[in-house]
Coordinates of C-alpha atoms in Angstrom, one line a residue:
M1 CA 108.8 79.4 111.9
T2 CA 108.2 78.2 115.5
V3 CA 111.5 77.3 117.6
T4 CA 110.7 74.1 119.2
P5 CA 112.3 73.0 122.6
A6 CA 114.4 70.5 120.6
I7 CA 115.9 73.3 118.4
R8 CA 116.5 75.4 121.5
R9 CA 118.2 72.3 123.2
R10 CA 120.5 71.8 120.3
A11 CA 121.5 75.5 120.3
V12 CA 122.4 75.3 124.0
Q13 CA 124.5 72.2 123.2
A14 CA 126.2 73.8 120.2
A15 CA 126.9 76.9 122.1
R16 CA 128.9 74.8 124.9
G17 CA 130.6 72.9 122.0
E18 CA 128.8 69.6 122.7
L19 CA 127.4 69.8 119.1
P20 CA 128.6 71.4 115.9
F21 CA 126.8 74.5 114.6
D22 CA 124.5 74.0 111.5
L23 CA 125.9 77.2 110.2
L24 CA 129.1 79.3 111.1
L25 CA 129.6 82.7 109.9
T26 CA 133.3 83.6 110.2
E27 CA 135.4 86.8 109.7
T28 CA 132.4 89.0 110.4
R29 CA 132.4 92.5 111.9
V30 CA 129.3 92.3 114.0
V31 CA 127.3 95.7 114.4
D32 CA 126.4 95.5 118.1
M33 CA 123.1 97.4 118.4
A34 CA 123.2 97.1 122.2
T35 CA 126.6 99.1 122.6
G36 CA 127.1 100.8 119.2
E37 CA 130.4 98.8 118.9
I38 CA 131.6 97.1 115.8
R39 CA 133.3 93.9 117.0
H40 CA 135.3 91.2 115.2
A41 CA 133.3 87.9 116.1
D42 CA 132.0 84.7 114.6
V43 CA 128.4 83.7 114.7
G44 CA 127.2 80.2 115.2
I45 CA 123.7 79.1 114.2
V46 CA 121.5 76.3 114.9
D47 CA 118.4 76.0 112.7
A48 CA 116.8 79.4 112.9
L49 CA 118.5 80.5 116.2
I50 CA 121.8 82.1 116.7
A51 CA 123.5 79.9 119.3
S52 CA 126.7 81.7 119.8
V53 CA 128.5 85.0 119.2
H54 CA 132.1 84.3 120.1
P55 CA 135.8 85.5 119.1
R56 CA 137.1 85.1 115.8
G57 CA 138.6 81.6 115.2
A58 CA 137.5 80.1 118.5
R59 CA 135.3 77.6 116.9
S60 CA 135.4 75.8 113.4
D61 CA 132.9 72.9 114.1
A62 CA 130.1 73.3 111.8
R63 CA 128.2 71.6 109.1
E64 CA 128.6 74.7 106.8
T65 CA 130.8 77.5 106.9
H66 CA 130.4 81.1 105.3
A67 CA 133.5 83.3 105.4
L68 CA 132.4 86.8 105.2
N69 CA 135.8 88.4 104.8
G70 CA 135.5 91.2 107.1
A71 CA 132.0 92.2 105.9
Y72 CA 129.6 93.9 108.4
L73 CA 126.9 92.0 110.0
S74 CA 123.7 93.5 111.0
P75 CA 120.4 92.1 112.2
G76 CA 117.7 92.0 109.6
L77 CA 116.0 95.3 109.1
M78 CA 112.6 96.2 110.3
D79 CA 109.7 98.3 109.0
T80 CA 107.7 99.8 112.0
H81 CA 104.8 101.0 109.8
V82 CA 103.9 100.1 106.4
H83 CA 100.9 99.8 104.0
L84 CA 101.8 97.1 101.7
E85 CA 99.0 98.2 99.5
S86 CA 100.9 101.2 98.3
S87 CA 103.3 98.9 96.6
H88 CA 100.3 97.5 94.7
L89 CA 101.8 94.0 95.0
P90 CA 100.3 90.9 97.0
P91 CA 102.4 90.1 100.1
A92 CA 104.6 87.5 98.5
R93 CA 105.5 89.7 95.6
Y94 CA 106.3 92.5 97.9
A95 CA 108.4 90.1 100.2
E96 CA 110.6 89.3 97.3
I97 CA 111.7 92.7 96.7
V98 CA 112.4 93.8 100.4
L99 CA 113.9 90.5 101.5
A100 CA 116.6 91.1 99.0
Q101 CA 117.2 94.6 100.2
G102 CA 117.7 93.1 103.9
T103 CA 114.3 94.0 105.3
T104 CA 113.2 91.0 107.1
A105 CA 110.3 92.1 109.3
V106 CA 107.4 94.7 108.7
F107 CA 104.5 95.8 110.8
W108 CA 101.7 96.1 108.3
D109 CA 98.7 98.1 108.7
P110 CA 96.2 96.6 106.0
H111 CA 94.1 99.8 106.4
E112 CA 93.4 100.2 102.6
L113 CA 92.2 96.7 102.2
A114 CA 90.0 96.9 105.3
N115 CA 88.5 100.1 104.0
V116 CA 87.5 98.2 100.8
L117 CA 86.8 94.7 102.3
G118 CA 86.1 95.2 106.0
V119 CA 87.0 92.4 108.4
P120 CA 87.6 89.9 105.5
G121 CA 90.2 92.3 104.1
V122 CA 92.2 91.9 107.3
R123 CA 91.8 88.1 107.1
Y124 CA 93.1 88.2 103.7
A125 CA 96.2 90.2 104.8
I126 CA 97.0 87.6 107.5
D127 CA 96.4 84.5 105.2
A128 CA 98.3 85.8 102.4
S129 CA 101.4 86.7 104.5
R130 CA 101.5 83.6 106.4
N131 CA 104.5 81.3 106.2
L132 CA 106.4 83.9 104.2
P133 CA 110.2 84.2 104.9
L134 CA 109.4 87.9 105.5
Q135 CA 108.1 88.3 109.2
V136 CA 104.9 90.0 108.5
M137 CA 103.1 91.5 111.8
V138 CA 99.7 92.6 111.0
A139 CA 97.8 95.6 112.7
A140 CA 94.0 96.0 113.3
P141 CA 93.0 99.1 111.3
S142 CA 91.4 101.7 113.5
S143 CA 90.3 104.1 110.8
V144 CA 87.5 102.5 108.7
P145 CA 86.6 104.9 107.6
S146 CA 89.2 107.5 108.6
T147 CA 86.6 110.2 109.0
P148 CA 83.1 108.9 109.8
G149 CA 80.4 111.1 108.4
L150 CA 82.5 112.6 105.9
E151 CA 83.1 109.7 103.7
M152 CA 81.8 106.1 103.3
S153 CA 84.2 103.3 102.6
G154 CA 83.4 99.6 102.3
A155 CA 83.0 98.9 105.9
D156 CA 82.7 100.6 109.4
F157 CA 84.9 99.5 112.3
A158 CA 84.1 100.3 115.9
G159 CA 84.8 98.5 119.1
E160 CA 83.2 95.2 118.3
E161 CA 85.1 94.8 115.2
M162 CA 88.4 96.0 116.9
S163 CA 87.9 93.4 119.9
T164 CA 87.3 90.8 117.0
L165 CA 90.6 91.6 115.2
L166 CA 92.7 92.0 118.4
A167 CA 91.6 88.5 119.7
W168 CA 93.3 87.0 116.6
P169 CA 97.0 86.1 117.5
E170 CA 98.4 87.2 114.3
V171 CA 97.2 90.9 115.0
R172 CA 99.9 92.8 116.9
G173 CA 98.2 96.0 117.8
V174 CA 95.8 98.8 116.8
A175 CA 96.9 100.5 113.6
E176 CA 97.3 104.2 113.2
V177 CA 94.5 106.1 115.0
M178 CA 93.6 108.8 112.2
D179 CA 90.6 110.0 113.7
M180 CA 92.4 112.6 115.8
H181 CA 89.2 114.7 116.1
G182 CA 87.3 111.8 117.5
V183 CA 90.0 111.1 120.0
L184 CA 90.1 114.7 121.3
H185 CA 86.5 115.1 121.4
G186 CA 85.5 111.8 123.1
S187 CA 83.5 110.1 120.1
D188 CA 82.1 106.9 121.5
R189 CA 83.4 105.0 118.3
M190 CA 86.9 106.0 119.1
L191 CA 86.7 105.4 122.9
E192 CA 85.5 102.0 122.2
I193 CA 88.3 101.3 119.6
L194 CA 91.1 102.6 122.0
Q195 CA 89.5 100.7 124.9
A196 CA 89.8 97.6 123.0
G197 CA 93.4 98.2 122.3
L198 CA 94.2 98.9 125.9
E199 CA 92.4 95.9 127.1
S200 CA 94.3 93.7 124.6
G201 CA 97.7 94.8 126.0
K202 CA 98.8 95.4 122.4
L203 CA 100.3 98.3 120.6
I204 CA 98.5 101.5 119.7
E205 CA 99.8 103.4 116.8
G206 CA 99.2 107.0 116.3
H207 CA 98.6 109.5 113.4
A208 CA 99.2 112.7 115.3
R209 CA 99.6 115.1 112.4
G210 CA 99.7 118.7 113.3
L211 CA 99.1 118.1 117.0
S212 CA 100.9 120.0 119.5
G213 CA 100.6 121.4 123.0
A214 CA 97.5 120.5 124.9
D215 CA 96.0 118.4 122.0
L216 CA 99.2 116.4 121.7
Q217 CA 99.2 115.6 125.4
A218 CA 95.5 114.6 125.2
Y219 CA 96.3 112.2 122.3
L220 CA 98.7 110.5 124.3
A221 CA 96.6 110.4 127.4
A222 CA 93.9 108.4 125.3
G223 CA 96.6 105.6 125.0
V224 CA 98.3 106.3 121.7
T225 CA 101.9 105.5 121.9
S226 CA 103.6 106.2 118.5
D227 CA 103.6 108.6 115.5
H228 CA 105.0 108.6 111.9
E229 CA 103.3 111.8 110.8
L230 CA 106.2 114.2 111.3
T231 CA 105.9 117.7 109.9
S232 CA 109.2 119.3 111.0
A233 CA 112.3 118.7 113.2
Q234 CA 110.5 120.7 116.1
D235 CA 107.4 118.5 115.6
A236 CA 109.6 115.4 116.0
L237 CA 111.4 116.6 119.1
E238 CA 108.1 117.7 120.7
K239 CA 106.6 114.2 120.2
L240 CA 109.7 112.5 121.4
R241 CA 109.9 114.6 124.4
A242 CA 106.0 114.0 124.9
G243 CA 107.0 110.1 125.2
L244 CA 105.7 109.0 121.6
T245 CA 108.0 106.6 119.8
L246 CA 109.0 108.2 116.4
E247 CA 108.6 106.2 113.3
I248 CA 110.8 108.4 110.9
R249 CA 109.4 107.7 107.7
G250 CA 110.9 107.5 104.1
S251 CA 107.9 108.8 102.0
H252 CA 108.6 112.5 103.1
P253 CA 112.5 112.7 102.6
Y254 CA 112.5 116.5 102.3
L255 CA 112.1 116.4 106.2
L256 CA 115.0 114.2 106.9
P257 CA 118.1 116.7 106.8
D258 CA 116.4 118.9 109.7
I259 CA 115.4 115.9 111.5
V260 CA 118.7 114.5 111.7
A261 CA 120.2 117.8 112.7
A262 CA 117.7 118.1 115.5
L263 CA 118.4 114.6 116.7
K264 CA 122.1 115.2 116.7
T265 CA 121.5 117.8 119.3
L266 CA 120.3 115.5 121.8
P267 CA 122.7 114.2 124.6
H268 CA 121.2 110.7 124.0
L269 CA 119.4 109.1 121.0
S270 CA 116.4 107.2 122.6
S271 CA 115.3 103.6 122.0
Q272 CA 112.1 105.3 121.2
I273 CA 113.2 106.3 117.8
T274 CA 112.5 103.7 114.8
V275 CA 112.1 104.1 111.1
C276 CA 109.2 103.2 108.6
T277 CA 108.4 103.4 105.0
D278 CA 104.5 104.1 105.3
D279 CA 103.9 104.2 101.7
V280 CA 106.3 103.3 98.7
P281 CA 105.0 102.7 95.0
P282 CA 106.5 99.7 93.2
D283 CA 108.8 101.4 90.9
I284 CA 110.4 103.5 93.8
L285 CA 110.5 100.2 95.8
L286 CA 112.1 98.2 93.2
E287 CA 114.7 101.0 92.0
K288 CA 115.5 102.7 95.1
G289 CA 114.6 100.5 98.0
G290 CA 112.4 100.6 101.1
I291 CA 113.7 100.8 104.5
V292 CA 117.5 100.5 103.3
A293 CA 116.9 103.5 101.1
L294 CA 115.7 105.5 104.2
L295 CA 118.7 104.4 106.1
N296 CA 120.9 105.5 103.5
L297 CA 119.3 109.0 103.3
L298 CA 119.7 109.4 107.1
I299 CA 123.4 108.4 106.7
E300 CA 123.8 110.9 103.9
H301 CA 122.4 113.7 106.2
G302 CA 125.1 112.9 108.9
L303 CA 123.7 110.3 111.1
P304 CA 126.0 107.6 112.0
A305 CA 125.5 104.3 110.4
T306 CA 125.4 102.4 113.7
D307 CA 122.4 104.8 114.9
A308 CA 120.6 104.5 111.7
L309 CA 120.8 100.7 111.9
R310 CA 119.8 100.7 115.6
F311 CA 116.6 102.6 114.6
A312 CA 115.7 99.7 112.3
T313 CA 116.7 96.9 114.4
L314 CA 117.1 96.8 118.2
N315 CA 114.7 99.9 118.5
A316 CA 112.3 98.6 116.1
S317 CA 112.2 95.0 118.1
L318 CA 111.5 96.9 121.2
R319 CA 108.6 99.0 119.8
L320 CA 107.1 95.8 118.1
Q321 CA 107.5 93.6 121.2
R322 CA 109.7 91.3 119.4
P323 CA 112.5 90.3 121.6
D324 CA 113.6 87.3 119.3
L325 CA 114.6 90.0 116.7
G326 CA 116.8 93.1 116.5
L327 CA 120.0 92.0 118.0
I328 CA 123.0 89.6 117.1
A329 CA 123.0 87.6 120.1
A330 CA 122.5 84.0 121.3
G331 CA 118.9 83.1 121.6
R332 CA 117.8 85.6 118.9
R333 CA 116.2 84.5 115.5
A334 CA 119.0 84.4 112.8
D335 CA 117.5 87.0 110.5
L336 CA 120.8 88.7 109.5
V337 CA 122.1 91.1 106.8
V338 CA 125.6 91.3 105.3
F339 CA 127.0 94.8 104.2
D340 CA 130.3 95.5 102.6
S341 CA 130.3 99.2 103.8
L342 CA 128.5 101.3 106.4
E343 CA 128.9 104.3 104.2
K344 CA 126.5 103.1 101.8
L345 CA 124.2 100.3 102.8
R346 CA 123.7 97.5 100.2
A347 CA 122.7 94.0 101.1
R348 CA 125.4 91.6 99.9
R349 CA 123.7 88.6 101.7
V350 CA 120.5 88.1 103.5
Y351 CA 119.9 85.3 106.0
V352 CA 116.4 84.5 107.3
A353 CA 115.9 81.8 110.0
G354 CA 119.5 80.7 109.6
K355 CA 119.4 80.2 105.7
M356 CA 120.9 82.3 103.0
I357 CA 118.0 83.5 100.9
A358 CA 119.7 86.6 99.0
D359 CA 123.0 87.1 97.4
N360 CA 124.2 90.1 95.8
G361 CA 120.7 91.9 95.9
A362 CA 118.9 88.8 94.4
L363 CA 116.7 86.2 95.9
L364 CA 118.2 82.7 95.5
A365 CA 114.5 81.3 95.0
P366 CA 111.1 83.0 94.5
V367 CA 108.9 83.2 97.5
A368 CA 106.0 80.8 97.2
D369 CA 102.3 81.9 97.1
D370 CA 99.9 80.1 99.2
G371 CA 97.7 78.8 96.4
A372 CA 94.8 78.2 98.8
V373 CA 94.2 82.0 99.5
Q374 CA 91.7 83.6 97.2
A375 CA 92.5 87.1 96.2
P376 CA 89.5 89.4 96.6
R377 CA 88.4 90.8 93.2
N378 CA 85.2 92.4 91.7
T379 CA 85.3 95.3 94.0
L380 CA 84.4 98.1 91.6
Q381 CA 80.5 97.8 91.8
L382 CA 79.8 100.5 89.3
P383 CA 78.1 100.4 85.8
P384 CA 79.6 102.0 82.7
L385 CA 79.6 105.8 83.0
R386 CA 78.6 108.4 80.5
D387 CA 80.1 111.7 79.5
D388 CA 77.1 113.4 81.0
D389 CA 78.0 111.8 84.3
F390 CA 81.0 114.1 84.7
A391 CA 79.1 117.5 84.1
M392 CA 79.1 119.9 87.2
R393 CA 75.4 121.1 87.7
I394 CA 73.8 123.4 90.3
G395 CA 70.3 122.1 91.0
A396 CA 68.0 122.7 88.0
I397 CA 69.4 126.1 86.8
R398 CA 69.8 126.1 83.0
H399 CA 71.6 129.4 82.6
G400 CA 73.1 131.8 85.0
T401 CA 75.9 132.5 87.3
A402 CA 77.1 131.2 90.6
R403 CA 79.8 131.9 93.2
L404 CA 81.2 128.6 94.4
R405 CA 83.6 127.3 97.0
H406 CA 86.3 125.2 95.7
I407 CA 89.6 123.4 96.7
R408 CA 92.8 125.1 96.3
G409 CA 96.1 123.0 96.1
A410 CA 96.7 119.2 96.2
R411 CA 97.1 117.2 99.4
F412 CA 97.5 120.2 101.6
T413 CA 94.5 122.1 100.7
Q414 CA 92.9 125.6 101.3
W415 CA 89.5 127.0 100.6
G416 CA 88.9 129.3 97.6
E417 CA 86.0 130.9 96.0
V418 CA 85.4 131.6 92.2
D419 CA 82.5 133.0 90.0
V420 CA 81.3 130.7 87.2
E421 CA 78.9 130.6 84.4
I422 CA 76.1 128.0 84.1
R423 CA 75.2 127.3 80.4
D424 CA 73.0 124.5 79.2
G425 CA 72.6 123.2 82.9
K426 CA 76.3 122.8 83.1
V427 CA 79.1 124.7 85.1
Q428 CA 81.6 126.1 82.8
V429 CA 85.1 125.4 84.2
P430 CA 87.0 128.5 84.6
D431 CA 90.4 129.1 82.9
G432 CA 93.1 127.8 85.1
F433 CA 90.8 125.3 86.9
S434 CA 89.9 121.6 86.7
L435 CA 87.3 119.2 88.1
I436 CA 87.6 116.5 90.7
W437 CA 84.8 113.7 90.7
V438 CA 84.3 111.1 93.3
Q439 CA 82.0 108.1 92.9
H440 CA 81.3 105.7 95.8
R441 CA 82.2 102.1 94.6
H442 CA 81.5 99.7 97.4
G443 CA 77.7 99.5 97.1
R444 CA 76.8 100.7 100.6
H445 CA 74.9 103.8 99.2
A446 CA 73.6 104.8 95.7
A447 CA 74.2 108.6 95.9
E448 CA 75.0 110.6 92.8
P449 CA 78.8 111.1 92.2
Q450 CA 80.2 114.4 93.8
I451 CA 82.1 116.9 91.8
A452 CA 84.0 120.2 92.7
L453 CA 86.3 122.6 91.1
L454 CA 90.0 122.2 91.8
E455 CA 92.6 125.1 91.5
G456 CA 96.3 124.6 91.5
W457 CA 96.7 121.7 89.4
G458 CA 96.4 124.0 86.1
E459 CA 94.2 123.0 83.3
L460 CA 94.7 119.3 83.1
R461 CA 95.1 118.3 79.4
G462 CA 93.2 114.9 79.8
A463 CA 92.0 112.9 82.6
I464 CA 93.5 110.9 85.7
A465 CA 91.5 108.2 87.3
T466 CA 92.3 106.0 90.3
S467 CA 90.4 103.4 92.5
Y468 CA 93.3 103.8 95.0
S469 CA 92.5 106.9 96.9
H470 CA 93.2 107.3 100.6
D471 CA 91.3 106.2 102.5
A472 CA 87.8 105.1 101.6
H473 CA 89.2 104.2 98.2
N474 CA 86.3 105.2 95.9
L475 CA 86.8 106.1 92.3
V476 CA 88.3 109.4 91.9
V477 CA 88.8 111.2 88.4
L478 CA 90.4 114.5 87.8
G479 CA 90.2 116.5 84.5
R480 CA 88.5 119.2 82.5
D481 CA 86.9 117.3 79.6
A482 CA 84.0 115.0 80.4
R483 CA 84.8 112.7 77.6
Q484 CA 88.3 112.1 78.7
M485 CA 87.1 111.6 82.4
A486 CA 84.6 109.0 81.3
L487 CA 87.1 107.2 79.2
A488 CA 89.6 107.0 82.0
A489 CA 86.9 105.9 84.6
N490 CA 85.4 103.2 82.4
Q491 CA 88.8 101.7 81.9
L492 CA 89.1 101.2 85.6
I493 CA 85.8 99.8 85.9
A494 CA 86.3 97.2 83.1
S495 CA 89.6 96.2 84.7
G496 CA 88.6 95.8 88.3
G497 CA 90.5 99.1 89.4
G498 CA 93.9 100.6 89.1
M499 CA 95.0 103.9 87.6
A500 CA 94.4 105.2 84.1
L501 CA 95.3 108.4 82.2
A502 CA 93.2 109.6 79.0
Q503 CA 93.9 112.1 76.5
H504 CA 92.9 112.8 72.9
G505 CA 90.2 110.2 73.3
R506 CA 92.3 107.3 74.0
I507 CA 93.9 105.6 77.1
T508 CA 97.7 106.7 77.2
A509 CA 98.6 104.7 80.2
H510 CA 96.9 102.2 82.5
V511 CA 97.9 99.8 85.4
A512 CA 95.3 97.1 86.1
M513 CA 94.8 96.5 89.7
P514 CA 92.0 93.9 90.0
I515 CA 92.7 92.7 93.6
A516 CA 90.5 94.8 95.8
G517 CA 91.0 97.6 93.1
M518 CA 94.6 98.2 94.5
L519 CA 96.8 95.2 94.0
S520 CA 98.2 93.7 90.7
D521 CA 98.7 90.3 89.3
L522 CA 101.8 91.3 87.4
P523 CA 105.3 90.4 88.2
A524 CA 107.0 93.1 90.2
P525 CA 109.4 94.4 87.3
E526 CA 106.5 94.5 84.9
L527 CA 104.3 96.3 87.3
A528 CA 107.0 98.7 88.1
R529 CA 107.5 99.3 84.4
Q530 CA 103.9 100.3 84.0
F531 CA 103.7 102.4 86.9
R532 CA 106.8 104.2 85.6
E533 CA 105.2 104.8 82.4
L534 CA 102.1 106.2 84.1
R535 CA 104.2 108.7 85.8
E536 CA 106.0 109.7 82.8
R537 CA 102.8 110.1 80.8
S538 CA 101.2 112.1 83.5
G539 CA 103.5 114.8 82.4
D540 CA 101.4 115.2 79.4
I541 CA 98.4 116.0 81.5
A542 CA 99.7 117.8 84.6
D543 CA 102.4 120.1 85.1
W544 CA 104.0 118.7 88.2
E545 CA 107.8 118.3 89.0
P546 CA 108.7 115.5 89.8
P547 CA 105.9 113.4 88.5
Y548 CA 106.2 111.3 91.8
R549 CA 104.2 114.1 93.5
V550 CA 101.2 113.9 91.1
F551 CA 100.4 110.4 92.5
K552 CA 101.0 111.4 96.1
A553 CA 98.7 114.2 95.4
I554 CA 96.0 112.1 93.5
E555 CA 96.1 109.5 96.1
G556 CA 95.7 111.9 99.1
T557 CA 93.3 114.4 97.5
C558 CA 90.2 112.9 99.2
L559 CA 91.9 112.4 102.5
A560 CA 88.9 113.9 104.5
C561 CA 90.8 113.7 107.9
N562 CA 93.5 116.3 106.9
A563 CA 92.6 119.9 107.4
G564 CA 91.2 121.9 104.7
P565 CA 88.8 121.0 102.0
H566 CA 88.5 117.6 100.3
L567 CA 86.0 116.0 98.1
T568 CA 84.7 112.5 99.1
D569 CA 81.7 110.4 98.0
L570 CA 79.5 112.3 100.4
G571 CA 80.3 115.8 99.2
L572 CA 82.7 118.6 99.8
T573 CA 84.1 118.3 103.2
D574 CA 86.0 120.5 105.6
G575 CA 88.6 118.4 107.7
S576 CA 89.0 121.1 110.2
T577 CA 85.3 121.5 111.2
R578 CA 84.3 117.9 110.2
R579 CA 81.5 119.4 108.2
I580 CA 80.2 118.7 104.9
V581 CA 80.0 122.1 103.1
D582 CA 77.6 123.3 100.5
P583 CA 79.9 124.5 97.7
V584 CA 77.2 127.1 96.4
I585 CA 77.7 130.4 98.2
H586 CA 74.9 132.1 95.8
C587 CA 73.7 131.4 92.3
R588 CA 71.5 133.5 89.9
E589 CA 69.3 132.1 87.1
T590 CA 69.1 134.1 83.8
P591 CA 67.3 133.5 80.6
A592 CA 69.0 131.6 77.9
D593 CA 69.7 134.7 75.8
T594 CA 70.2 137.9 77.7
Q595 CA 66.9 139.9 77.4
H596 CA 66.4 143.6 78.3
N597 CA 63.6 144.6 80.5
K598 CA 61.1 146.2 78.0
T599 CA 60.0 148.7 80.5
T600 CA 63.4 150.0 81.9
G601 CA 65.8 148.8 79.1
E602 CA 68.0 147.4 81.7
P603 CA 69.4 143.8 81.4
D604 CA 67.2 141.2 83.1
N605 CA 69.0 139.9 86.2
G606 CA 66.9 136.9 86.6
R607 CA 66.2 135.0 89.9
Q608 CA 68.8 134.8 92.8
Y609 CA 69.4 132.1 95.2
R610 CA 71.5 131.5 98.2

């Protein structure tokens, strides 16, 4: 909401004792993010503004008083980098969950929506999050697609699109710059995007995965100022020392113990350390939490609670250029969270713009949708598929053998080679292998589906299909059996997108996501239940522990901007060289029935190809 001159004038008068406060919070222990102190104080609020932070008992004149009985009072928590799409919820339903947990502001990169819908996807993100009690700051996606030339999404963004988006007042900066190769090698597209960001004076977010030394310095020199793609404690320290703002993320919790230990060796914890969730699926978001869960992990690993909270409040407000947030001080917006303990953070109460909106982990009223905003649907532009569409073929060869390049591993992949048999025109999937299949779904090209061998997933006992696949979000299916793969894919085409499992000739789990093929109409608890069932049933198909990793791997298995091989709608790609690679090393065609040469008596070796 806008703080009018009249509201601010009233706040000045109330601070001087000339008018009563609208709300007075008493008996609080204020967590002071500027000094690190915990101070006994009362807080007077006028409308949406903090008007006064003063000694306990100094004032009693207020229209309403809430005694907090010694509880800790913190500024509202802030998430400095999130893709709301990973929750598979529209903004209003997402807001209901995180607000009750104490998160009152987020910096949303609607990168996934933009890759499906283009500029209208960003407009939908803005319109659907307008007037929510959650402060939603939107970024202009810079990576549409994330790897030009290796994949095709629903749109292409360059300098013109970026300038258009950055001119919108709701857009607060350039979202994560994933095309590191383009930045480092001076691609015209990335130069245009970065120049548009620099000219706007707004933020430029980074995606500096694996960058170090000269390449990291070059990436910063291009104008990037933050990074959440931390891979180790040493990586975090190098990036902090280089001058990047760190966005420690909760989606990679295994890194947190070492990162905390490294930060504790520093003589001073910089204001350039923030926190973010990046991607949190609906069941995890609902059951464990977003930013508050990350802060609790940092505290468990030995980071003082006051430092963890500062990362999510004052530091975040500095990063996001929001001087009205992040501190309990007069003149700031009254977005506040009440905690009973700093050992385990749990939001007892949440105040937004001076009004209590949540009590004991539950919202006092649902968040209203803007009924005028039309959600984008019907984005899977594909006809029903046949079993035969999932056969792997090598040209017109009917019978023979071949040596093929294939993908080893899940999200962090390596190249492998394997010999295969070709029978009746189809590659016979070797023992221990499965298939990955990708079909463009945005109607921008009519190429045949791409298919490759996949090692490291075992022999999938069924099929897994998704229309939510970073970052082009084409239709992706994994399996060994063509019938199961077609069944899972057709379930998603019929429902407008989502995720599905197929086994034994039937759909065993399905989450429909008809909004852009990635968001659901379901209430959050029901979506979380279905998503949890999908995880649990995935164990019938893939031997992964824990099941959470299955979906991280599925969603990222086509992420062509990462090093190593990945399959996209354009082919088998190499993220290191930025090339599309022919999977066929060599092949040999033979007759259907092995015949012996009548002259020599030796087997007929057939025709060989390379």
